[in-house]
CSV table of C-alpha atoms and ligand atoms in Angstrom, one decimal:
chain,number,residue,atom,x,y,z
A,1,MET,CA,0.0,0.0,0.0
A,2,TRP,CA,2.8,2.4,0.7
A,3,ARG,CA,4.4,1.9,-2.6
A,4,GLY,CA,1.3,2.9,-4.5
A,5,LEU,CA,0.7,5.9,-2.4
A,6,TRP,CA,4.2,7.3,-2.2
A,7,SER,CA,5.1,6.5,-5.7
A,8,LEU,CA,1.9,8.0,-6.9
A,9,VAL,CA,2.3,11.2,-5.0
A,10,ALA,CA,5.8,11.3,-6.1
A,11,ARG,CA,5.0,10.6,-9.7
A,12,ALA,CA,2.1,13.0,-9.8
A,13,ALA,CA,4.0,15.8,-8.1
A,14,ARG,CA,7.0,15.2,-10.4
A,15,GLY,CA,5.1,16.7,-13.3
A,16,PRO,CA,4.7,20.5,-13.4
A,17,CYS,CA,5.1,20.7,-9.7
A,18,ARG,CA,8.4,20.4,-7.8
A,19,PRO,CA,9.4,16.9,-6.6
A,20,CYS,CA,7.3,15.6,-3.8
A,21,THR,CA,9.1,15.3,-0.5
A,22,ARG,CA,8.5,13.8,2.8
A,23,GLN,CA,7.6,16.3,5.4
A,24,GLY,CA,10.4,16.8,7.9
A,25,SER,CA,13.2,16.1,5.6
A,26,GLY,CA,13.8,19.7,4.6
A,27,ALA,CA,10.5,19.7,2.7
A,28,PRO,CA,9.3,22.9,1.0
A,29,ALA,CA,6.6,24.8,2.8
A,30,PRO,CA,2.9,24.2,1.8
A,31,GLY,CA,1.9,26.5,-1.1
A,32,SER,CA,5.2,26.3,-2.8
A,33,GLY,CA,3.7,24.2,-5.6
A,34,ALA,CA,5.1,20.9,-4.3
A,35,THR,CA,3.0,18.1,-2.8
A,36,ILE,CA,4.2,17.0,0.6
A,37,PHE,CA,3.2,14.0,2.6
A,38,ALA,CA,4.0,12.6,6.0
A,39,LEU,CA,2.8,10.1,8.6
A,40,SER,CA,0.7,12.4,10.7
A,41,SER,CA,-0.1,9.8,13.4
A,42,GLY,CA,3.4,10.0,14.8
A,43,GLN,CA,5.9,7.4,15.8
A,44,GLY,CA,5.1,4.5,18.2
A,45,ARG,CA,3.2,1.3,17.9
A,46,CYS,CA,-0.4,1.7,16.6
A,47,GLY,CA,-3.0,-0.3,14.7
A,48,ILE,CA,-3.9,2.6,12.4
A,49,ALA,CA,-1.5,5.0,10.8
A,50,VAL,CA,-2.8,8.3,9.3
A,51,ILE,CA,-0.9,9.5,6.2
A,52,ARG,CA,-1.6,13.0,5.1
A,53,THR,CA,-0.8,14.8,1.8
A,54,SER,CA,-1.0,18.4,1.0
A,55,GLY,CA,-0.5,20.0,-2.4
A,56,PRO,CA,-1.8,20.0,-6.0
A,57,ALA,CA,-1.2,16.2,-6.5
A,58,SER,CA,-3.3,15.2,-3.5
A,59,GLY,CA,-6.5,14.6,-5.6
A,60,HIS,CA,-4.5,12.6,-8.1
A,61,ALA,CA,-3.1,10.4,-5.3
A,62,LEU,CA,-6.5,9.8,-3.9
A,63,ARG,CA,-8.1,8.9,-7.3
A,64,SER,CA,-5.3,6.6,-8.3
A,65,LEU,CA,-5.3,4.6,-5.1
A,66,THR,CA,-9.1,4.3,-4.8
A,67,ALA,CA,-9.8,3.7,-8.5
A,68,PRO,CA,-12.3,3.2,-10.1
A,69,ARG,CA,-14.2,5.3,-7.6
A,70,ASP,CA,-14.0,9.0,-8.0
A,71,LEU,CA,-13.0,11.5,-5.3
A,72,PRO,CA,-15.1,11.0,-2.1
A,73,PRO,CA,-17.4,13.9,-1.0
A,74,ALA,CA,-15.3,16.7,0.6
A,75,ARG,CA,-14.6,16.4,4.3
A,76,ARG,CA,-16.4,13.1,4.7
A,77,ALA,CA,-14.7,9.9,5.8
A,78,CYS,CA,-15.3,7.1,3.3
A,79,LEU,CA,-14.3,3.5,3.5
A,80,ARG,CA,-12.5,2.6,0.3
A,81,LEU,CA,-10.5,-0.3,-1.0
A,82,LEU,CA,-6.9,0.9,-1.8
A,83,THR,CA,-5.2,-0.8,-4.6
A,84,ASP,CA,-1.8,-0.5,-6.2
A,85,PRO,CA,-2.4,1.6,-9.4
A,86,ARG,CA,0.0,-0.5,-11.5
A,87,SER,CA,-0.6,-4.1,-10.3
A,88,GLU,CA,-4.1,-3.4,-9.0
A,89,GLU,CA,-3.0,-5.5,-6.0
A,90,PRO,CA,-5.5,-4.8,-3.2
A,91,LEU,CA,-3.6,-3.1,-0.4
A,92,ASP,CA,-6.0,-2.3,2.3
A,93,ARG,CA,-9.5,-1.3,3.2
A,94,ALA,CA,-9.1,2.2,4.6
A,95,LEU,CA,-10.9,5.4,5.6
A,96,VAL,CA,-10.0,8.2,3.1
A,97,LEU,CA,-10.8,11.9,3.4
A,98,TRP,CA,-10.6,14.6,0.8
A,99,PHE,CA,-10.2,18.3,1.7
A,100,PRO,CA,-10.3,20.4,-1.4
A,101,GLY,CA,-8.3,23.7,-0.8
A,102,PRO,CA,-8.6,26.4,0.4
A,103,GLN,CA,-10.9,24.9,3.1
A,104,SER,CA,-8.1,22.7,4.5
A,105,PHE,CA,-5.4,22.7,7.2
A,106,THR,CA,-2.9,24.1,4.7
A,107,GLY,CA,-5.2,26.0,2.4
A,108,GLU,CA,-4.2,23.5,-0.3
A,109,ASP,CA,-5.8,20.3,-1.5
A,110,CYS,CA,-5.3,17.7,1.2
A,111,ALA,CA,-6.0,14.0,1.4
A,112,GLU,CA,-5.9,11.6,4.4
A,113,PHE,CA,-5.4,7.8,4.3
A,114,HIS,CA,-6.2,6.0,7.6
A,115,VAL,CA,-4.5,2.7,7.0
A,116,HIS,CA,-3.7,-0.5,8.9
A,117,GLY,CA,-0.1,-1.2,10.0
A,118,GLY,CA,2.2,0.2,12.7
A,119,PRO,CA,5.0,2.5,11.8
A,120,ALA,CA,7.4,-0.4,11.3
A,121,VAL,CA,5.3,-1.9,8.4
A,122,ALA,CA,3.6,1.8,7.2
A,123,LEU,CA,7.1,3.7,7.2
A,124,ALA,CA,9.7,1.1,6.3
A,125,HIS,CA,8.0,0.6,2.9
A,126,VAL,CA,7.8,4.3,2.7
A,127,GLU,CA,11.4,4.8,3.4
A,128,ALA,CA,12.5,2.0,1.2
A,129,TYR,CA,10.1,2.9,-1.6
A,130,ILE,CA,10.8,6.6,-1.7
A,131,ASP,CA,14.5,6.1,-1.4
A,132,PHE,CA,14.5,3.2,-3.8
A,133,GLY,CA,12.7,5.3,-6.4
A,134,GLU,CA,9.6,4.6,-8.5
A,135,ASP,CA,10.4,1.4,-10.2
A,136,ASP,CA,12.6,-0.1,-7.6
A,137,ASN,CA,15.3,-0.2,-10.1
A,138,LEU,CA,18.1,0.6,-7.7
A,139,GLU,CA,21.3,2.1,-9.0
A,140,GLU,CA,24.0,-0.6,-9.1
A,141,GLY,CA,25.7,-1.0,-5.8
A,142,VAL,CA,23.3,1.1,-3.7
A,143,LEU,CA,22.3,-1.8,-1.5
A,144,GLU,CA,25.9,-2.9,-1.2
A,145,ARG,CA,26.8,0.7,-0.1
A,146,ALA,CA,24.1,0.6,2.5
A,147,ASP,CA,25.4,-2.8,3.7
A,148,SER,CA,29.0,-1.5,3.8
A,149,GLN,CA,27.8,1.5,5.9
A,150,VAL,CA,26.2,-0.9,8.3
A,151,GLN,CA,29.4,-2.9,8.4
A,152,GLU,CA,31.4,0.2,9.2
A,153,LEU,CA,29.0,1.0,12.0
A,154,GLU,CA,29.4,-2.6,13.3
A,155,VAL,CA,33.2,-2.2,13.4
A,156,ALA,CA,33.0,1.1,15.3
A,157,LEU,CA,30.4,-0.3,17.7
A,158,ASN,CA,32.6,-3.4,18.4
A,159,ALA,CA,35.6,-1.2,19.0
A,160,HIS,CA,33.7,0.9,21.5
A,161,LEU,CA,32.3,-2.2,23.3
A,162,ARG,CA,35.8,-3.6,23.6
A,163,ASP,CA,36.7,-0.3,25.3
A,164,ALA,CA,33.7,-0.4,27.4
A,165,ARG,CA,35.5,-1.8,30.5
A,166,ARG,CA,38.0,1.1,30.2
A,167,GLY,CA,35.3,3.7,30.2
A,168,GLN,CA,33.6,2.1,33.2
A,169,ARG,CA,37.0,2.0,35.0
A,170,LEU,CA,37.3,5.7,34.3
A,171,ARG,CA,33.9,6.3,35.7
A,172,SER,CA,33.7,4.0,38.7
A,173,GLY,CA,37.4,3.8,39.3
A,174,ALA,CA,40.1,1.3,38.3
A,175,HIS,CA,40.6,-1.5,40.8
A,176,VAL,CA,44.2,-1.2,42.2
A,177,VAL,CA,45.0,-4.0,44.7
A,178,VAL,CA,48.0,-3.8,47.0
A,179,THR,CA,49.4,-7.2,47.8
A,180,GLY,CA,52.6,-8.8,49.2
A,181,PRO,CA,54.0,-10.9,52.0
A,182,PRO,CA,53.1,-9.9,55.6
A,183,ASN,CA,54.8,-6.8,56.9
A,184,ALA,CA,56.1,-5.6,53.5
A,185,GLY,CA,54.5,-2.2,54.2
A,186,LYS,CA,51.2,-2.7,52.2
A,187,SER,CA,49.0,-0.8,54.7
A,188,SER,CA,51.7,1.9,55.1
A,189,LEU,CA,51.6,2.4,51.2
A,190,VAL,CA,47.8,2.5,51.2
A,191,ASN,CA,47.8,5.2,53.9
A,192,LEU,CA,50.4,7.1,52.0
A,193,LEU,CA,48.6,7.0,48.7
A,194,SER,CA,45.2,7.8,50.2
A,195,ARG,CA,46.7,10.4,52.4
A,196,LYS,CA,44.7,9.2,55.4
A,197,PRO,CA,45.0,6.4,58.0
A,198,VAL,CA,42.8,3.9,56.1
A,199,SER,CA,44.6,0.8,57.5
A,200,ILE,CA,46.1,-0.2,60.8
A,201,VAL,CA,49.9,-0.3,60.5
A,202,SER,CA,51.9,-2.4,63.0
A,203,PRO,CA,55.2,-4.3,63.3
A,204,GLU,CA,53.0,-7.4,63.9
A,205,PRO,CA,52.9,-9.6,60.7
A,206,GLY,CA,49.3,-10.5,59.9
A,207,THR,CA,47.8,-7.2,61.0
A,208,THR,CA,45.5,-6.7,58.0
A,209,ARG,CA,42.8,-9.4,57.6
A,210,ASP,CA,39.9,-7.9,55.7
A,211,VAL,CA,40.1,-6.4,52.3
A,212,LEU,CA,40.0,-2.6,53.0
A,213,GLU,CA,38.8,-0.6,49.9
A,214,THR,CA,39.0,3.1,49.6
A,215,PRO,CA,38.3,5.4,46.7
A,216,VAL,CA,41.2,7.7,45.9
A,217,ASP,CA,42.4,10.0,43.1
A,218,LEU,CA,45.7,8.5,41.9
A,219,ALA,CA,47.7,10.6,39.4
A,220,GLY,CA,44.4,12.2,38.2
A,221,PHE,CA,42.5,8.9,37.8
A,222,PRO,CA,39.6,7.6,39.9
A,223,VAL,CA,40.8,4.5,41.7
A,224,LEU,CA,39.4,2.0,44.1
A,225,LEU,CA,42.5,1.1,46.2
A,226,SER,CA,42.3,-2.2,48.1
A,227,ASP,CA,44.6,-3.1,51.1
A,228,THR,CA,44.8,-6.9,51.6
A,229,ALA,CA,46.1,-9.4,54.1
A,230,GLY,CA,49.8,-10.5,53.7
A,231,LEU,CA,50.0,-13.6,51.5
A,232,ARG,CA,51.1,-16.6,53.6
A,233,GLU,CA,49.7,-19.9,54.9
A,234,GLY,CA,47.9,-17.9,57.6
A,235,GLU,CA,47.9,-18.6,61.3
A,236,GLY,CA,44.3,-19.6,62.3
A,237,PRO,CA,41.0,-19.6,60.4
A,238,VAL,CA,40.5,-15.8,60.5
A,239,GLU,CA,43.9,-15.0,58.9
A,240,GLN,CA,43.4,-17.9,56.4
A,241,GLU,CA,40.0,-16.4,55.4
A,242,GLY,CA,41.8,-13.0,55.0
A,243,VAL,CA,44.4,-14.6,52.8
A,244,ARG,CA,41.7,-16.2,50.7
A,245,ARG,CA,39.9,-12.9,50.2
A,246,ALA,CA,43.2,-11.2,49.3
A,247,ARG,CA,43.7,-13.8,46.5
A,248,GLU,CA,40.1,-13.4,45.4
A,249,ARG,CA,40.5,-9.6,45.2
A,250,LEU,CA,43.8,-9.9,43.4
A,251,GLU,CA,42.0,-11.7,40.5
A,252,GLN,CA,39.7,-8.7,40.1
A,253,ALA,CA,42.5,-6.2,40.0
A,254,ASP,CA,43.0,-4.0,36.9
A,255,LEU,CA,46.4,-3.0,38.4
A,256,ILE,CA,48.4,-5.0,41.0
A,257,LEU,CA,50.7,-3.0,43.3
A,258,ALA,CA,53.0,-5.8,44.5
A,259,VAL,CA,55.0,-4.7,47.6
A,260,LEU,CA,58.1,-6.4,49.0
A,261,ASP,CA,60.4,-5.4,51.8
A,262,ALA,CA,63.6,-4.3,50.0
A,263,SER,CA,65.7,-5.4,53.0
A,264,ASP,CA,64.2,-8.8,53.1
A,265,LEU,CA,64.2,-10.0,49.4
A,266,ALA,CA,66.0,-13.3,50.2
A,267,SER,CA,63.4,-14.5,52.7
A,268,PRO,CA,61.2,-17.5,51.7
A,269,SER,CA,58.0,-15.3,51.8
A,270,SER,CA,59.6,-12.8,49.4
A,271,CYS,CA,60.9,-15.4,47.1
A,272,ASN,CA,57.6,-17.3,47.1
A,273,PHE,CA,55.7,-14.1,46.4
A,274,LEU,CA,58.0,-13.3,43.5
A,275,ASP,CA,57.7,-16.8,42.0
A,276,THR,CA,54.0,-17.0,42.3
A,277,VAL,CA,52.1,-13.7,42.1
A,278,VAL,CA,54.7,-11.4,40.4
A,279,THR,CA,56.0,-13.8,37.8
A,280,SER,CA,52.6,-15.2,36.8
A,281,ALA,CA,51.0,-11.7,36.5
A,282,ILE,CA,53.9,-10.5,34.3
A,283,ALA,CA,53.7,-13.7,32.2
A,284,GLN,CA,49.9,-13.2,31.7
A,285,SER,CA,50.2,-9.6,30.8
A,286,HIS,CA,52.6,-10.6,28.0
A,287,ASN,CA,49.9,-13.0,26.8
A,288,GLY,CA,47.4,-10.1,26.4
A,289,ASN,CA,45.8,-10.4,29.8
A,290,SER,CA,44.7,-6.9,30.6
A,291,GLN,CA,45.8,-7.2,34.3
A,292,ARG,CA,48.9,-5.0,34.9
A,293,LEU,CA,51.5,-5.1,37.8
A,294,LEU,CA,53.9,-2.6,39.4
A,295,LEU,CA,56.6,-4.1,41.7
A,296,VAL,CA,57.4,-1.8,44.6
A,297,LEU,CA,60.5,-2.5,46.8
A,298,ASN,CA,59.5,-0.7,50.1
A,299,LYS,CA,61.6,0.2,53.1
A,300,SER,CA,64.5,1.5,50.9
A,301,ASP,CA,65.6,3.6,53.9
A,302,LEU,CA,66.7,0.4,55.6
A,303,LEU,CA,69.2,-0.3,52.8
A,304,LEU,CA,72.7,0.9,53.2
A,305,ALA,CA,74.3,2.4,50.1
A,306,GLY,CA,75.2,-0.5,47.7
A,307,ASP,CA,73.5,-2.9,50.1
A,308,LEU,CA,70.7,-3.7,47.6
A,309,ASP,CA,71.4,-7.3,46.7
A,310,LEU,CA,68.9,-7.3,43.9
A,311,SER,CA,69.4,-10.4,41.8
A,312,PRO,CA,69.5,-9.4,38.1
A,313,GLU,CA,66.4,-11.5,37.4
A,314,LEU,CA,64.3,-9.2,39.5
A,315,PRO,CA,61.5,-7.8,37.3
A,316,PRO,CA,61.3,-4.0,36.7
A,317,HIS,CA,60.6,-2.4,40.0
A,318,LEU,CA,60.5,0.9,41.9
A,319,LEU,CA,62.3,1.7,45.2
A,320,LEU,CA,60.2,3.4,47.9
A,321,SER,CA,60.3,4.3,51.5
A,322,CYS,CA,56.8,4.8,53.0
A,323,LEU,CA,58.7,6.0,56.1
A,324,THR,CA,60.6,8.9,54.4
A,325,GLY,CA,58.5,9.3,51.2
A,326,GLU,CA,61.6,8.8,49.1
A,327,GLY,CA,60.6,7.4,45.7
A,328,LEU,CA,56.9,8.5,45.9
A,329,ASP,CA,57.1,10.8,42.9
A,330,GLY,CA,58.5,8.0,40.8
A,331,LEU,CA,55.7,5.7,41.9
A,332,LEU,CA,53.0,8.3,41.1
A,333,GLU,CA,54.5,8.8,37.6
A,334,ALA,CA,54.5,5.0,37.1
A,335,LEU,CA,50.9,4.8,38.3
A,336,ARG,CA,49.9,7.6,35.9
A,337,LYS,CA,51.3,5.6,33.0
A,338,GLU,CA,49.7,2.3,34.1
A,339,LEU,CA,46.3,3.9,34.8
A,340,THR,CA,46.3,5.7,31.4
A,341,ALA,CA,46.7,2.3,29.9
A,342,VAL,CA,44.1,0.8,32.1
A,343,CYS,CA,41.5,3.5,31.8
A,344,GLY,CA,42.3,5.1,28.5
A,345,ASP,CA,43.3,8.7,28.1
A,346,PRO,CA,40.0,10.6,28.4
A,347,SER,CA,41.5,13.6,26.6
A,348,ALA,CA,42.5,11.5,23.5
A,349,GLY,CA,40.8,9.1,21.2
A,350,PRO,CA,37.1,8.3,20.8
A,351,PRO,CA,34.7,8.9,23.8
A,352,LEU,CA,34.9,6.1,26.3
A,353,LEU,CA,31.7,4.3,27.4
A,354,THR,CA,31.5,5.0,31.1
A,355,ARG,CA,28.0,3.8,31.9
A,356,ALA,CA,26.4,0.4,31.7
A,357,ARG,CA,23.5,2.1,29.9
A,358,HIS,CA,25.9,3.1,27.1
A,359,GLN,CA,27.0,-0.4,26.8
A,360,HIS,CA,23.4,-1.7,26.7
A,361,HIS,CA,22.4,0.6,23.9
A,362,LEU,CA,25.5,-0.1,21.8
A,363,GLN,CA,24.9,-3.8,22.3
A,364,GLY,CA,21.3,-3.4,21.3
A,365,CYS,CA,22.3,-1.5,18.2
A,366,LEU,CA,24.8,-4.1,17.2
A,367,GLU,CA,22.1,-6.9,17.5
A,368,ALA,CA,19.6,-4.8,15.4
A,369,LEU,CA,22.3,-4.4,12.7
A,370,GLY,CA,22.7,-8.2,12.8
A,371,HIS,CA,18.9,-8.6,12.2
A,372,TYR,CA,19.2,-6.0,9.3
A,373,LYS,CA,21.8,-8.1,7.6
A,374,GLN,CA,19.6,-11.2,7.9
A,375,ALA,CA,16.4,-9.5,6.8
A,376,LYS,CA,15.2,-10.7,3.4
A,377,ASP,CA,12.5,-8.0,3.1
A,378,VAL,CA,13.2,-4.3,2.8
A,379,ALA,CA,10.4,-3.5,5.4
A,380,LEU,CA,12.0,-5.7,8.0
A,381,ALA,CA,15.4,-4.4,7.1
A,382,ALA,CA,14.1,-0.9,7.6
A,383,GLU,CA,12.5,-1.9,10.9
A,384,ALA,CA,15.8,-3.4,12.1
A,385,LEU,CA,17.6,-0.2,11.2
A,386,ARG,CA,14.9,1.8,13.0
A,387,ILE,CA,15.6,-0.3,16.2
A,388,ALA,CA,19.3,0.3,15.7
A,389,ARG,CA,18.6,4.0,15.2
A,390,GLY,CA,16.6,4.0,18.4
A,391,HIS,CA,19.5,2.7,20.4
A,392,LEU,CA,21.9,5.2,19.0
A,393,ALA,CA,19.4,8.0,19.5
A,394,CYS,CA,19.3,7.1,23.2
A,395,LEU,CA,23.0,7.7,23.3
A,396,THR,CA,23.3,10.7,21.0
A,397,SER,CA,19.8,12.1,21.9
A,398,GLY,CA,19.9,13.1,18.2
A,399,GLY,CA,16.9,13.5,16.0
A,400,GLY,CA,16.6,9.8,15.6
A,401,THR,CA,14.7,8.3,12.7
A,402,GLU,CA,15.1,11.0,10.1
A,403,GLU,CA,18.7,11.7,10.8
A,404,ILE,CA,20.3,8.3,11.2
A,405,LEU,CA,18.0,6.2,9.1
A,406,ASP,CA,18.3,8.7,6.2
A,407,ILE,CA,22.1,8.4,6.5
A,408,ILE,CA,21.8,4.8,5.7
A,409,PHE,CA,18.9,5.0,3.3
A,410,ARG,CA,19.8,8.2,1.6
A,411,ASP,CA,21.9,6.3,-1.0
A,412,PHE,CA,18.8,4.4,-2.0
A,413,CYS,CA,17.4,7.5,-3.7
A,414,VAL,CA,17.2,7.0,-7.4
A,415,GLY,CA,17.6,9.8,-9.8
A,416,LYS,CA,16.2,12.7,-7.7
B,1,LIG,N1,61.7,1.5,58.0
B,1,LIG,C1,60.5,1.4,57.4
B,1,LIG,N2,59.5,0.8,58.0
B,1,LIG,C2,58.3,0.7,57.3
B,1,LIG,C3,58.2,1.2,56.0
B,1,LIG,N3,56.9,0.9,55.6
B,1,LIG,C4,56.3,0.3,56.6
B,1,LIG,N4,57.2,0.1,57.6
B,1,LIG,C5,56.9,-0.6,59.0
B,1,LIG,O1,56.8,-1.9,58.7
B,1,LIG,C6,55.8,-2.5,59.6
B,1,LIG,C7,54.7,-3.2,58.8
B,1,LIG,O2,54.0,-2.2,58.0
B,1,LIG,P1,52.5,-2.4,57.5
B,1,LIG,O3,52.1,-1.3,56.7
B,1,LIG,O4,51.6,-2.8,58.7
B,1,LIG,O5,52.8,-3.7,56.6
B,1,LIG,P2,51.7,-4.7,56.0
B,1,LIG,O6,52.3,-5.2,54.8
B,1,LIG,O7,50.4,-4.0,55.9
B,1,LIG,O8,51.6,-5.8,57.1
B,1,LIG,P3,50.4,-6.9,57.2
B,1,LIG,O9,49.1,-6.2,57.2
B,1,LIG,O10,50.7,-7.6,58.5
B,1,LIG,O11,50.6,-7.9,56.1
B,1,LIG,C8,55.3,-1.3,60.4
B,1,LIG,O12,56.0,-1.3,61.7
B,1,LIG,C9,55.6,-0.2,59.6
B,1,LIG,O13,55.8,1.0,60.3
B,1,LIG,C10,59.3,1.9,55.4
B,1,LIG,O14,59.2,2.4,54.3
B,1,LIG,N5,60.4,1.9,56.1
B,2,LIG,K1,52.1,-5.5,60.0
B,3,LIG,MG1,48.5,-4.4,56.4
């Protein structure tokens, strides 16, 4: 039904008048000699869609669609069978109204078609038909171009979705977990970085049991900093539970701050920590695992000059003294680099997704584009694009249908 109507109005208007155009797509004002048409029942699911035309071709459109009957009496709703003027295929039984100008909304001849079908069925044919041109004889490659535009969109969406975690880290804070053997100075480091006494510090190994999480701004990035129990067998069930939670939190870390006592590197607990946590984290990061690690050798103030018996195999590390603050600037600079890699540099590159809502709509858009590619029928393809457009519009709060769908369908226009 749409094809007949739109093509008819388009064909009729294409004579002495200016080409017909859909209202809302930069259409000329009524009275300019063109015939305009639009869905006047608005967007949204509905059983009946009202299509209104205004301009000198309105009468012609009405006659052609309701042939062989003549124009209905002015301003009276009449039930008519609508048929496709070329194939005479019955399209719909619909109410039609005729408003001869100047007694009409626009002062011009107007016609209304109250037809069945929600916007998805009414408008997709419209979009496809108008943009596909009168005889559906598409220019070569037009459909492929639309498909390739959809493909480009899919690539961009997938790239954003891959980055989604970074955006969320930027928004809710990257998880930085401080870990190491007992008494390495983990809690001292957490208090130093958060500039407040978050954790209890004591010479007693096994002081920290629970995971203590505190939001801080580190080198300009929002971070969730977690202090954890010293990793060892654990004396008693409470400390063992603390160690279990520490290991669990470690797995969720975006960045691991591994702390060792620089004056105690040869101890079994330091060696064991290096061989397990540090070495495996570094190995995984080389295999593309996104988790990153910074090794901090704390208590450097206890080292005498040249006393640092650092075996050459020791991974890249930073020297620090939580007691004197020596090495803190170097650590903050290293943290800035790591966090830029973890969260993305908000000032550069494409906008990062920071909210789950963003991710939801991008995912929804991607799925709709998948349905577009599988759709065999133009109307269903247009509906899939409309759903995709809806998701994007929720993110861009842009104009929605006309804007985005036209971008994809604009190339379907034939010879206008
Ligand atoms: N000399 C010196 N002592 C430090 C330094 N950092 C921490 N300490 C001391 O080392 C002891 C342990 O510090 P904590 O911060 O409690 O160590 P921890 O790793 O949190 O210990 P657990 O929670 O028991 O695993 C405390 O007596 C601290 O004062 C440092 O840079 N230099
Ligand atoms: K301690
Ligand atoms: Mg502690």
